[in-house]
Coordinates of C-alpha atoms in Angstrom, one line a residue:
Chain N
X6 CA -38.3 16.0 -62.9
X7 CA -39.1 18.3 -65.5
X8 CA -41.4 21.0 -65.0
X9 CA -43.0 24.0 -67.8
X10 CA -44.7 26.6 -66.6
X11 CA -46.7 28.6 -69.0
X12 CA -43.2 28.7 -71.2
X13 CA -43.3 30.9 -74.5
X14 CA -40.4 31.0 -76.9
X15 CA -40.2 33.7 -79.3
X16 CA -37.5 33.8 -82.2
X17 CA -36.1 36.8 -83.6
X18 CA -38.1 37.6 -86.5
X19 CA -41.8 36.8 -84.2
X20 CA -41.9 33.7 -84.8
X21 CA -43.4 31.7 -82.0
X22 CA -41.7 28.1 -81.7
X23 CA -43.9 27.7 -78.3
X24 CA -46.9 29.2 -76.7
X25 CA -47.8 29.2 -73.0
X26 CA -46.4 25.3 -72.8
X27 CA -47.1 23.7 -69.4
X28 CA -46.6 20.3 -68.0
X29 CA -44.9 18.0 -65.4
X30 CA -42.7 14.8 -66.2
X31 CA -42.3 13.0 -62.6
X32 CA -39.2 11.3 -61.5
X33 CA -38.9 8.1 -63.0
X34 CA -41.7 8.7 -65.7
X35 CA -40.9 8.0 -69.8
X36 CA -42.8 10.2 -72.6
X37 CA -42.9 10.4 -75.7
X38 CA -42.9 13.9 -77.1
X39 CA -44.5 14.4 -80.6
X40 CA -46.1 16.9 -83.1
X41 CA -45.4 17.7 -87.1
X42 CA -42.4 19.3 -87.8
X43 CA -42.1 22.8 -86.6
X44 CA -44.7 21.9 -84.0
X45 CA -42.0 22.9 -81.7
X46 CA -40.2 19.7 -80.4
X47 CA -37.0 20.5 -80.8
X48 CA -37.4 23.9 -79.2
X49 CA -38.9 21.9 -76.1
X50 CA -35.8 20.1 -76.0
X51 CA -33.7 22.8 -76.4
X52 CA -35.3 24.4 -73.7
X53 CA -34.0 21.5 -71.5
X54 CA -30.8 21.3 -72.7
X55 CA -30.1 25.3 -71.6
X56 CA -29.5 25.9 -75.8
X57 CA -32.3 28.0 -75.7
X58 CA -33.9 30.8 -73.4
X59 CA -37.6 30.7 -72.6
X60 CA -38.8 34.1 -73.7
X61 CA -41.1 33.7 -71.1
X62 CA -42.1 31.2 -68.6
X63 CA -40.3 29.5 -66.1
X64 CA -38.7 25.6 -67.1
X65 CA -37.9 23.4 -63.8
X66 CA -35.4 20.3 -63.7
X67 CA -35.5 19.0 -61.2
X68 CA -36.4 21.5 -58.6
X69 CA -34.2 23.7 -60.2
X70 CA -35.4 26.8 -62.4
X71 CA -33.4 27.1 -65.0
X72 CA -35.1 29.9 -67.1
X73 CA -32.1 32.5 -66.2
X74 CA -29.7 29.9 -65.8
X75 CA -26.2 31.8 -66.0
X76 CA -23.8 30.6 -68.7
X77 CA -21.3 29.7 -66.5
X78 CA -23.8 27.0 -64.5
X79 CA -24.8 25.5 -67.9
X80 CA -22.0 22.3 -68.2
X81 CA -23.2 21.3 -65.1
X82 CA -26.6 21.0 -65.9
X83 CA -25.7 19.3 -69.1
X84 CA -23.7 16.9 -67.0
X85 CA -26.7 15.8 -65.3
X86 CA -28.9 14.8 -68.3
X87 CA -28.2 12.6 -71.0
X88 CA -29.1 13.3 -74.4
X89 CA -29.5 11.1 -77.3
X90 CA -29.6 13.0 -81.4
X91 CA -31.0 11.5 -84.5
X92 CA -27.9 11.9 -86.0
X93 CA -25.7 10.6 -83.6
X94 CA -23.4 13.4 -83.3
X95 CA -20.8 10.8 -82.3
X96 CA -17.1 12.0 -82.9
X97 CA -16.0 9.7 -85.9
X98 CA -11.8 10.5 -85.1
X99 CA -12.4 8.7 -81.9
X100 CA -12.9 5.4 -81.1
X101 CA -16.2 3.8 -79.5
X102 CA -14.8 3.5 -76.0
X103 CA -13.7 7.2 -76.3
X104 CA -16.8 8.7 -77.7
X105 CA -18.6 6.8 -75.0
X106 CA -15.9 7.9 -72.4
X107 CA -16.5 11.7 -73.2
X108 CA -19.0 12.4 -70.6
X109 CA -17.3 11.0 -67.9
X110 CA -13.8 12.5 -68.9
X111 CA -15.7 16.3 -68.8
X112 CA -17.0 15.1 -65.4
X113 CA -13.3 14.4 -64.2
X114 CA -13.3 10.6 -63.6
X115 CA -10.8 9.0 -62.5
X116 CA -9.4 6.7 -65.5
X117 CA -10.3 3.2 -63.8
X118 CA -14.1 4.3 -62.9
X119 CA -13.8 5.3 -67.0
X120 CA -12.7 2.6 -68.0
X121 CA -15.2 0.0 -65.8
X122 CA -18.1 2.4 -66.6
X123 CA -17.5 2.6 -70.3
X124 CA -17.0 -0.9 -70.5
X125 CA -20.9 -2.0 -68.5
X126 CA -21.9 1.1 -71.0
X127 CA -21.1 -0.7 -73.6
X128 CA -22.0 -3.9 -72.5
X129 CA -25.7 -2.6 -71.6
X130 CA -26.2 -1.8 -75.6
X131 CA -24.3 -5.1 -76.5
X132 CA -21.3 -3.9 -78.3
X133 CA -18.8 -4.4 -76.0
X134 CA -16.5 -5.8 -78.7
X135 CA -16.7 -2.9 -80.8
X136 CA -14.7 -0.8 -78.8
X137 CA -11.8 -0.2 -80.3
X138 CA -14.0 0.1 -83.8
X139 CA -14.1 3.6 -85.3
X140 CA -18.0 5.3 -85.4
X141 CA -17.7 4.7 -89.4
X142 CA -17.0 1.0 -89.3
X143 CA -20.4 0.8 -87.1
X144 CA -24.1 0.6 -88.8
X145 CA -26.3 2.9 -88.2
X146 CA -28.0 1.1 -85.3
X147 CA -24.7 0.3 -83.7
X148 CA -23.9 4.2 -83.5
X149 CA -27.1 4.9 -81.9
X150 CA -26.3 2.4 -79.5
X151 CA -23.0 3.9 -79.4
X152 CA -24.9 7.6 -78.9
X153 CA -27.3 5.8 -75.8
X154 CA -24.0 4.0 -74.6
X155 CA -22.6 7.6 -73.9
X156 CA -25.9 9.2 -72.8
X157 CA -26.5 6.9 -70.4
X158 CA -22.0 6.3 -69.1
X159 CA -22.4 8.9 -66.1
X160 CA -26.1 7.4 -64.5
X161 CA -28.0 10.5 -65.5
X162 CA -31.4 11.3 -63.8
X163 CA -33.1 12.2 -66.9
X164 CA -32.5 11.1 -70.7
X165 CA -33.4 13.2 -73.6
X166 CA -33.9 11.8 -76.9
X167 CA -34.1 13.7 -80.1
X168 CA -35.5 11.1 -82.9
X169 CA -33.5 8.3 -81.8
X170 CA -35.0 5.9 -83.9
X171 CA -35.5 8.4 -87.4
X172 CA -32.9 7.1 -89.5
X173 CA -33.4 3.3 -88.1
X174 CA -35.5 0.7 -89.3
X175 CA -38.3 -0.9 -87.8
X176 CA -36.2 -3.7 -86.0
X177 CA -33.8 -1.8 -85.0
X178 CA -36.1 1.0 -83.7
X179 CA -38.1 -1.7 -81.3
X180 CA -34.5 -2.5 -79.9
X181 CA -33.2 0.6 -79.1
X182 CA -36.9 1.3 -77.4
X183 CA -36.3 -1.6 -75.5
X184 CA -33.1 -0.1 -74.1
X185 CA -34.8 3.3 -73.2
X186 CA -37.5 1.0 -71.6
X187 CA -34.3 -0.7 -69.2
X188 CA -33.1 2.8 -68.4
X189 CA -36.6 3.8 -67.1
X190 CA -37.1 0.1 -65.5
X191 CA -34.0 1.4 -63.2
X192 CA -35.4 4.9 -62.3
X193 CA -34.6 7.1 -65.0
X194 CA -36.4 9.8 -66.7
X195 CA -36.6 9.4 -70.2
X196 CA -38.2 12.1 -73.1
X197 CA -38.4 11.0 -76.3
X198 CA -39.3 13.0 -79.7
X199 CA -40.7 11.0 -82.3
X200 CA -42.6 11.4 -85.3
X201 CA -43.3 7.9 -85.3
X202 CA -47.0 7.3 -84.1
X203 CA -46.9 3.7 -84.6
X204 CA -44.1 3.0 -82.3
X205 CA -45.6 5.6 -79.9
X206 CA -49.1 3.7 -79.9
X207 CA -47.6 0.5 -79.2
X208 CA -45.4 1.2 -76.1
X209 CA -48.2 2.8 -74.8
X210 CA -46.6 5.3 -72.5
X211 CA -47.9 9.0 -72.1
X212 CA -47.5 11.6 -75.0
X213 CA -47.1 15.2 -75.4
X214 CA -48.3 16.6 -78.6
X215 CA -47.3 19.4 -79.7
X216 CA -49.5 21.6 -82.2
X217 CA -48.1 24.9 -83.8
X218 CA -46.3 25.2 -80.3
X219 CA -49.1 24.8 -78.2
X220 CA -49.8 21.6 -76.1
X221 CA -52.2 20.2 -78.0
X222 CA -52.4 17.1 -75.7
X223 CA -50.3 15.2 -72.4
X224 CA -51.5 11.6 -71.9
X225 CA -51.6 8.4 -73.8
X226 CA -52.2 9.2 -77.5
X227 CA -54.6 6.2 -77.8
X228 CA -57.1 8.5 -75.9
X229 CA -57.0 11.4 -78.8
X230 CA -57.2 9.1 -81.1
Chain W
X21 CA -31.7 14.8 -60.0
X22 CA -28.7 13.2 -60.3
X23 CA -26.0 14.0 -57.8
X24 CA -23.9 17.2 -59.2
X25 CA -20.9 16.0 -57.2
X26 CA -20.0 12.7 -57.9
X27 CA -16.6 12.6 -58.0
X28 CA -15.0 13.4 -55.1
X29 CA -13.0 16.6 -55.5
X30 CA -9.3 15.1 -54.7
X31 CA -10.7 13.1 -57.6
X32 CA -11.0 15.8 -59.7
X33 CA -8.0 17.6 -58.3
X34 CA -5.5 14.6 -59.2
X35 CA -8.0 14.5 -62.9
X36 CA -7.5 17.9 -63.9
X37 CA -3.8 17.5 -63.8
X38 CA -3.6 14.4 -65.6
X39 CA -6.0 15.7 -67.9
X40 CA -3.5 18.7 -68.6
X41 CA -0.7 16.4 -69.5
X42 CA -2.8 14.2 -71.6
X43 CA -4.3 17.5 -73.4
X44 CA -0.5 18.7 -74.0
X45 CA 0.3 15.5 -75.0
X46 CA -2.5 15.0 -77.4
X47 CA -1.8 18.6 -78.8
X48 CA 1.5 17.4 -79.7
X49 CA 0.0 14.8 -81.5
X50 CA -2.6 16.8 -83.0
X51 CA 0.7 19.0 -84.5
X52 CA 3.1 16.0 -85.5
X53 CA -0.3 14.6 -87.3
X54 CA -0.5 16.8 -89.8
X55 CA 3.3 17.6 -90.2
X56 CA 3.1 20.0 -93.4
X57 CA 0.8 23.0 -91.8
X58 CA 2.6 22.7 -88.3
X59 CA 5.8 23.2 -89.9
X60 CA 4.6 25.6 -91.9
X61 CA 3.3 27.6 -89.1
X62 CA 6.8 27.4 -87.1
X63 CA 8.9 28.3 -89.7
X64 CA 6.7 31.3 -90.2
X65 CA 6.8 32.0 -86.6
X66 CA 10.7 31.6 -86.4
X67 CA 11.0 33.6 -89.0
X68 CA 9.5 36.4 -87.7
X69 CA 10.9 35.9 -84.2
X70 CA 14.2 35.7 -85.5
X71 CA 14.7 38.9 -86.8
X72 CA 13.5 40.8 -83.5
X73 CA 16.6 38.3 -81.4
X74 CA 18.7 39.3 -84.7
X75 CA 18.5 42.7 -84.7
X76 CA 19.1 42.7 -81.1
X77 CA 22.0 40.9 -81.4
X78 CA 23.1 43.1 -84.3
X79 CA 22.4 46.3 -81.6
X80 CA 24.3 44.4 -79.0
X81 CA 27.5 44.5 -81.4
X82 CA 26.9 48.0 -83.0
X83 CA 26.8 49.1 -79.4
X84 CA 29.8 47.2 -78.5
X85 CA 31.4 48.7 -81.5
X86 CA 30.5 52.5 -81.0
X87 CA 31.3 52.1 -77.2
X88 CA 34.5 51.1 -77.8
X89 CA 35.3 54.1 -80.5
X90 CA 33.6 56.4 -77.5
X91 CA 35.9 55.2 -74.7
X92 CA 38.6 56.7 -77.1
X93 CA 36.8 60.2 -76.8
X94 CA 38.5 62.8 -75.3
X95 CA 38.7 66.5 -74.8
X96 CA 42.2 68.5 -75.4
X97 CA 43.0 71.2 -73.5
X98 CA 45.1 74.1 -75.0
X99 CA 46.6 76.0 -72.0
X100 CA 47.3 79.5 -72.3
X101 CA 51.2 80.5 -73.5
X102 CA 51.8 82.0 -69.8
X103 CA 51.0 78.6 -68.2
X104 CA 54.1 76.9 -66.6
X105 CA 54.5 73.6 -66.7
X106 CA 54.2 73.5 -63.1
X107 CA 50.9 75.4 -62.9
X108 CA 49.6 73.2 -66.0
X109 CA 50.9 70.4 -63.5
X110 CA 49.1 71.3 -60.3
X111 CA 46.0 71.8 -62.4
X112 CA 46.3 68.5 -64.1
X113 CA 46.2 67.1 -60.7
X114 CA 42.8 68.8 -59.6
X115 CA 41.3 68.5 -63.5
X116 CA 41.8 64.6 -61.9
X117 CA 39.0 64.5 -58.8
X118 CA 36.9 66.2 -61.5
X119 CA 33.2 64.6 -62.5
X120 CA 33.2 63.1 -65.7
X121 CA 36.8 62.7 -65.6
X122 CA 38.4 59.5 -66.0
X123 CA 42.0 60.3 -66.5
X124 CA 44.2 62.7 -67.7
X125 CA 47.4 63.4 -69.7
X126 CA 50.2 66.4 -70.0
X127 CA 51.5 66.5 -73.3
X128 CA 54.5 69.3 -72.6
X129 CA 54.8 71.9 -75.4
X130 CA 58.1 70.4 -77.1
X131 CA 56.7 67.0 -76.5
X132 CA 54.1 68.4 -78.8
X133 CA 56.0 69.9 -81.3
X134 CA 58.1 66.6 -81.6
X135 CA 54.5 65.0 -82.4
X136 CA 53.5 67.6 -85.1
X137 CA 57.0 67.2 -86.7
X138 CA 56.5 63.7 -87.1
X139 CA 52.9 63.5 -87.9
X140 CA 53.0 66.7 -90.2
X141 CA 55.9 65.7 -92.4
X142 CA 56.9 69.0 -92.4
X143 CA 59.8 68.7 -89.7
X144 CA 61.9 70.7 -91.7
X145 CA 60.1 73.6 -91.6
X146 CA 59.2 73.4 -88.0
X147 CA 63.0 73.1 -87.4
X148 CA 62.9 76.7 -88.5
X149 CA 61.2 78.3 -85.9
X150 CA 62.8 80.4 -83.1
X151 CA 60.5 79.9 -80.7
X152 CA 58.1 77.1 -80.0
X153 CA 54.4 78.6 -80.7
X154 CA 52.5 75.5 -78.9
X155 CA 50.9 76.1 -75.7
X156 CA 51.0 72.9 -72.9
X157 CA 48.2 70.6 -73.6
X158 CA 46.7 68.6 -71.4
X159 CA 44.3 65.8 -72.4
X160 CA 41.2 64.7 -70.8
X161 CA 39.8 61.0 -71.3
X162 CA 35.9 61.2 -70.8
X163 CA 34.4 58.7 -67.7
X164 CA 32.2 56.2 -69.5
X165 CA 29.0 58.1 -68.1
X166 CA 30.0 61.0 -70.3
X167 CA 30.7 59.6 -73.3
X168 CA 27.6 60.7 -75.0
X169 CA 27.5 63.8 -77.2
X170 CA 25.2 65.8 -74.3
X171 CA 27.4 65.4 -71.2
X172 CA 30.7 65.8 -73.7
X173 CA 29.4 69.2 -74.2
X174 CA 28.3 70.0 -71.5
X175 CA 31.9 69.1 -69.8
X176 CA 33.8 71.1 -72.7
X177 CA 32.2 73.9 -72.0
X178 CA 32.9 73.5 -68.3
X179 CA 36.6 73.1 -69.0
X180 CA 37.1 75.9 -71.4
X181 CA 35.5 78.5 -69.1
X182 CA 39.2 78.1 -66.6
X183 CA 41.2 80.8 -66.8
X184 CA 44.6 78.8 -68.1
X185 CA 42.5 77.3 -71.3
X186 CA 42.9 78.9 -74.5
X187 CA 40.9 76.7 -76.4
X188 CA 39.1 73.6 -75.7
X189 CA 38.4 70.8 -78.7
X190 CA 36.4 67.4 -78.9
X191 CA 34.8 66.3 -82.0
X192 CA 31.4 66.4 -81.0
X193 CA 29.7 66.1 -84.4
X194 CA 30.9 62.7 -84.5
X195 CA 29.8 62.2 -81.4
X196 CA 26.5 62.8 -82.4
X197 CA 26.4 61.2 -85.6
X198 CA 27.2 58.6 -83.5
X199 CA 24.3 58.6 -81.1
X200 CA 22.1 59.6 -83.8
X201 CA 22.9 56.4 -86.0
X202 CA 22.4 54.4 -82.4
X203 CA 18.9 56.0 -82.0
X204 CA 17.8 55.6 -85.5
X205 CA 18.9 52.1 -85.4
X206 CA 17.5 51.2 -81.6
X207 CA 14.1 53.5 -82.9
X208 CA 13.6 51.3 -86.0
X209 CA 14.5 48.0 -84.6
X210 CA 11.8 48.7 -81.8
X211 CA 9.4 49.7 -84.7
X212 CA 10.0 46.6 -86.6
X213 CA 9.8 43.9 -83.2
X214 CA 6.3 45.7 -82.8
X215 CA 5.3 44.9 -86.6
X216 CA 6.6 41.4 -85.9
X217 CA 5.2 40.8 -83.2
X218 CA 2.0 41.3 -84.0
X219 CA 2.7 39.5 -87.5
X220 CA 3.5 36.7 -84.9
X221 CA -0.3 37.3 -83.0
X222 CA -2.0 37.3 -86.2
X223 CA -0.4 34.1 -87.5
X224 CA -0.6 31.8 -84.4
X225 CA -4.9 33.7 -83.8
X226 CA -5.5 32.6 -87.3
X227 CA -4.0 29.2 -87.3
X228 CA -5.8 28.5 -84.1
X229 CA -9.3 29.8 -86.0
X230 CA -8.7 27.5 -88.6
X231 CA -7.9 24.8 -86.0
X232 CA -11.3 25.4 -83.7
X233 CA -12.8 26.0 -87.4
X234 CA -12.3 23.0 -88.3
X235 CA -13.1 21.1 -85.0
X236 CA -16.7 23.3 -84.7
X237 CA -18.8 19.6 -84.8
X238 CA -16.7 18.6 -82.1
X239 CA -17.0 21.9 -80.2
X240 CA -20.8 21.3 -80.4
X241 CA -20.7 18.0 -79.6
X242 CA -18.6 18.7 -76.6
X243 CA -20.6 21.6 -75.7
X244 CA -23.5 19.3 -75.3
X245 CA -22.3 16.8 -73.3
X246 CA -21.4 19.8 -70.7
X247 CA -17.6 20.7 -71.5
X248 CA -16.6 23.9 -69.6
X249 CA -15.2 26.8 -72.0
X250 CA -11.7 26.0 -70.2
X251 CA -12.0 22.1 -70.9
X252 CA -12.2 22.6 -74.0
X253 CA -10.2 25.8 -75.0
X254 CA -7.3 23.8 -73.2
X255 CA -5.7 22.1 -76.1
X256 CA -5.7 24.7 -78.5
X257 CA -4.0 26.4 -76.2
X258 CA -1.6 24.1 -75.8
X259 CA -1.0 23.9 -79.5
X260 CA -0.2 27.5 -79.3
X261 CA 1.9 26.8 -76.3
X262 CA 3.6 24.4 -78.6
X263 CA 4.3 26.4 -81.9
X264 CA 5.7 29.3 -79.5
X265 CA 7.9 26.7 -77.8
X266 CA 9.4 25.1 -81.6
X267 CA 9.3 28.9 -83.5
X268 CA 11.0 30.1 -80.3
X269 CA 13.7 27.1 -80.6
X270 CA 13.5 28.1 -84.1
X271 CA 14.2 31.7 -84.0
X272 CA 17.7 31.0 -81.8
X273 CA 18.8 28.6 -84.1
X274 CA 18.3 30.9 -87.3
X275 CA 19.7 33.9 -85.5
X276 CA 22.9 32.1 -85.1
X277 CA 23.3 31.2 -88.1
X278 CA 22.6 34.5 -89.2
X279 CA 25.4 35.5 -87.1
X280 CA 27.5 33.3 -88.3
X281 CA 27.0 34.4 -92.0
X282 CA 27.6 37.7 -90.8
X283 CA 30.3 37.4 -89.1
X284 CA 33.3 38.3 -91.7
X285 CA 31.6 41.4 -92.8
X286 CA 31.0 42.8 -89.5
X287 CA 34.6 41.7 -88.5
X288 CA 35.9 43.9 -91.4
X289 CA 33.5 46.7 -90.3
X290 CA 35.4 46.7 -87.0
X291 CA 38.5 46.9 -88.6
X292 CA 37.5 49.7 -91.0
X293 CA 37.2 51.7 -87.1
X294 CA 40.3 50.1 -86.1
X295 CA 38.5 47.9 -83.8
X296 CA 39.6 44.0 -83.2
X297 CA 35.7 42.7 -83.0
X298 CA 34.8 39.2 -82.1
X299 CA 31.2 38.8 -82.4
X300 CA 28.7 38.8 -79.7
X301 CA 26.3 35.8 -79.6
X302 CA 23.4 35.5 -77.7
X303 CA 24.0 35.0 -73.7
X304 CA 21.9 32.5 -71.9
X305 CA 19.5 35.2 -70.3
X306 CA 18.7 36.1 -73.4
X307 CA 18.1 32.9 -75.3
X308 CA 15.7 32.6 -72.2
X309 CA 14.2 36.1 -72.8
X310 CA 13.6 34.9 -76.7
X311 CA 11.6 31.8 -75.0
X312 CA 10.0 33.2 -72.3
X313 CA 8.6 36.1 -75.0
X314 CA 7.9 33.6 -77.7
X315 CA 5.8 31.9 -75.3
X316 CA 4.3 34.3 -73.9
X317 CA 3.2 36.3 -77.2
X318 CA 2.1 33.1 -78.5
X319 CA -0.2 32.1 -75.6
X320 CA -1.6 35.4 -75.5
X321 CA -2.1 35.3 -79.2
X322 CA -3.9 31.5 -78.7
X323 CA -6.1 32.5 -75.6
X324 CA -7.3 35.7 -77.6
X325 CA -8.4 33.7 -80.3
X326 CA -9.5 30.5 -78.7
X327 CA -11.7 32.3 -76.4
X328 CA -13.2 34.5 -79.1
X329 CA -13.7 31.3 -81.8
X330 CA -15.0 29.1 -79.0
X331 CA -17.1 31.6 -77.7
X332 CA -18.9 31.6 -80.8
X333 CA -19.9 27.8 -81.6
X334 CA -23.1 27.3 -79.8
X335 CA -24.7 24.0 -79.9
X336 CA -28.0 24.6 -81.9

């Protein structure tokens, strides 16, 4: 599902977020993705998202290369993958069935598909009676949910999370893991970057580490440890 | 990966439209929601496309008015003292089929002292004279095609070069003051529509930069989630599409009352040239010529500026 081959990414001014990265996520596979910060994570995700260019290297989704990906073909790559931030990056003029209808409003569905998919959405992160509620009236858990609820509205493939769990508490953070866990149960490809080791050590699922923008490891973390 | 096309495309055919409608709609909205700045931006837009539709208007009636003294334009003919009346006659007749000719007129020499006797005041004098010195005259009214000062001359000169002319006269200097006042006036309007139309591009670019400006996290955000460019330049540019539509609706309703304050003193300026002038308001091609250009130079003016701002926010 998501492929790097011998990726480098070099910033202007030399500095080298990544170095000769290479791994493969299969279909259907969850990861966590971890390292300190400006190990490089968020340059990995970037990467995957088509906000940045390898500088060399080539990155696959799918079986789809997507290292010269033209500008024009990159919406429709976004379409297919969900993405989750730390900061929610949920739009706070518009209500939670909107924000969470977003995705499937760029894709052009129709407004009864939006409105049944919004609602099971919203109903798979249990706030389906917080729809009409404004992202400010929510907690900071509930707007995550809110963020996964709109990651997740159009079925992606693969889901990207960037810190989902960095502003959230411990309870909270097991819950929304448990949701990511669901997602994957049903097939889909989920990344997550975390500084949290704990958490990462407990679900026990495979790790990439990321060290001064090298791979420093790709398996489960209890084995470095 | 996931399937790229999973909405059928009469499915996104039948969306984009509704989508369109709910983008202009919302972009109405967006302008009634903040009332102070939208107004604000349409009166500034009416004003400025007022004065392009007034000063047309105001070059519709000076024309109206300067045609009018033209179609009284006319050349006199002063035959030669040896010309018969039936010669002057005969030649009237052919002067008649001439280009540039629209009609003509024999003023008969006595018929033309009786004229300067009563115009003169000086009938008394006149009464003295033996003989009657005036030659036949005959007087040419110009076609409407040869009112300007060029092809006046130009027929003058024609007509005094027969042999039965003595002298030929029109009052071609104020037939070029004329034109030149119409030129000056025509040359600086044209001068002042380009200054306001761009005024009217650099308003509606910069309120729509301060719009996108303002909407940049929601740009990202939209950007992320894989919004086309178009998708999501579309309802600034209807909000452009709007303020052209109410500063055009604007601008027509300004210009006649501009007309209307205007009215007396350009009705006294007609009579000043003898002219009975009812004022000329604005026809319904050209109230649609006033839309159709606000509109236009205001979506040009948005999708300049929306595609250059947009362009710009990059999710990072």
């Amino acid at each position: 599902m998501i492929r790097f081959e011998q990726v480098s990414k070099v910033y202007p001014g030399s500095h080298r977020a990544l170095q000769k990265v290479s791994f493969n996520l299969e279909q259907g596979q969850m990861a966590f993705l971890t390292g300190h910060s400006g190990a490089g994570k968020s340059t990995l995700l970037k990467l995957i998202t088509a906000i940045e260019r390898p500088s060399d290297g080539q990155v696959f989704i799918g079986n789809r290369d997507i290292s010269r990906i033209k500008a024009s073909q990159v919406p429709y790559l976004r379409r297919q993958i969900g993405v989750i931030f730390q900061d929610y990056k949920l739009l706070n003029d518009k209500t939670v069935f909107d924000n969470v209808a977003l995705p499937l409003i760029i894709d052009g569905y129709g407004l009864s598909d939006i409105t049944k998919r919004v609602h099971a959405a919203l109903d798979k992160v249990g706030l389906h009676d917080k729809a009409r509620f404004l992202p400010l009236e929510l907690s900071g858990g509930e707007q995550q949910r809110v963020g996964i609820a709109r990651a997740v509205v159009n079925k992606p493939a693969l889901l990207i999370a960037d810190e989902p769990t960095g502003n959230l508490d411990q309870e909270l953070s097991l819950e929304i893991m448990r949701l990511f866990e669901q997602f994957n149960q049903v097939g889909v490809t989920v990344l997550i970057a975390s500084h949290d080791l704990n958490l990462i050590q407990e679900r026990g699922y495979p790790c990439l580490v990321l060290k001064q923008g090298q791979l420093a490891h790709n398996g489960l973390l209890r084995e470095q440890l | 990966m996931a399937s790229v096309h999973r909405v059928s495309f009469t499915q996104r055919f039948k969306m984009y439209w509704v989508r369109h409608l709910q983008q202009a709609l919302a972009s109405l909205g967006e302008l009634w929601r903040t009332p102070l700045s939208s107004m604000l931006s349409i009166a500034v837009i009416g004003v400025c496309l007022s004065m392009p539709a007034a000063l047309q208007l105001a070059y519709k009636n000076v024309q109206r008015l300067t045609d009018s003294i033209q179609s009284n334009s006319q050349i006199s003919l002063y035959l030669q003292q040896s010309v018969t009346e039936k010669e002057a006659k005969a030649w009237q007749l052919e002067l008649s089929s001439e280009g540039g000719v629209a009609d003509t007129q024999f003023v008969h020499r006595d018929q033309g002292l009786d004229q300067l006797q009563q115009r003169a005041g000086f009938g008394s004098v006149l009464s003295l004279l033996e003989d009657n010195p005036l030659p036949h005259v005959i007087v040419v009214q110009l076609a409407s095609s040869w009112q300007s000062a060029d092809k006046a001359e130009q027929l003058l000169s024609q007509l005094a070069q027969a042999p039965w002319v003595e002298q030929a006269k029109l009052d071609l200097e104020w037939l070029e003051r004329l034109d030149a006042l119409r030129a000056m006036f025509s040359q600086s309007a044209l001068f002042l529509i380009v200054l306001l139309v761009a005024a009217v591009v650099l308003i509606i670019s910069n309120t729509l930069r301060l719009n996108i400006l303002s909407r940049r996290d929601e740009i990202e955000v939209m950007k992320l989630l894989g919004a086309s460019s178009r998708f999501i330049q579309r309802p600034f540019l209807y909000t452009g599409f709007w303020i052209g539509l109410t500063g055009g609706l604007l601008a027509w309703v300004l210009c006649n009352l501009m007309l209307f304050w205007c009215e007396y003193a350009l009705s006294q300026l007609g009579l000043a040239f003898g002219q009975q002038l009812t004022l000329l308001g604005q026809s319904a091609q050209e109230f649609l010529l006033l839309m159709i250009s606000a509109l236009g130079v205001s979506l040009l003016a948005s999708w300049w500026s929306v595609r250059r701002n947009i362009r710009l926010i990059e999710p990072k």
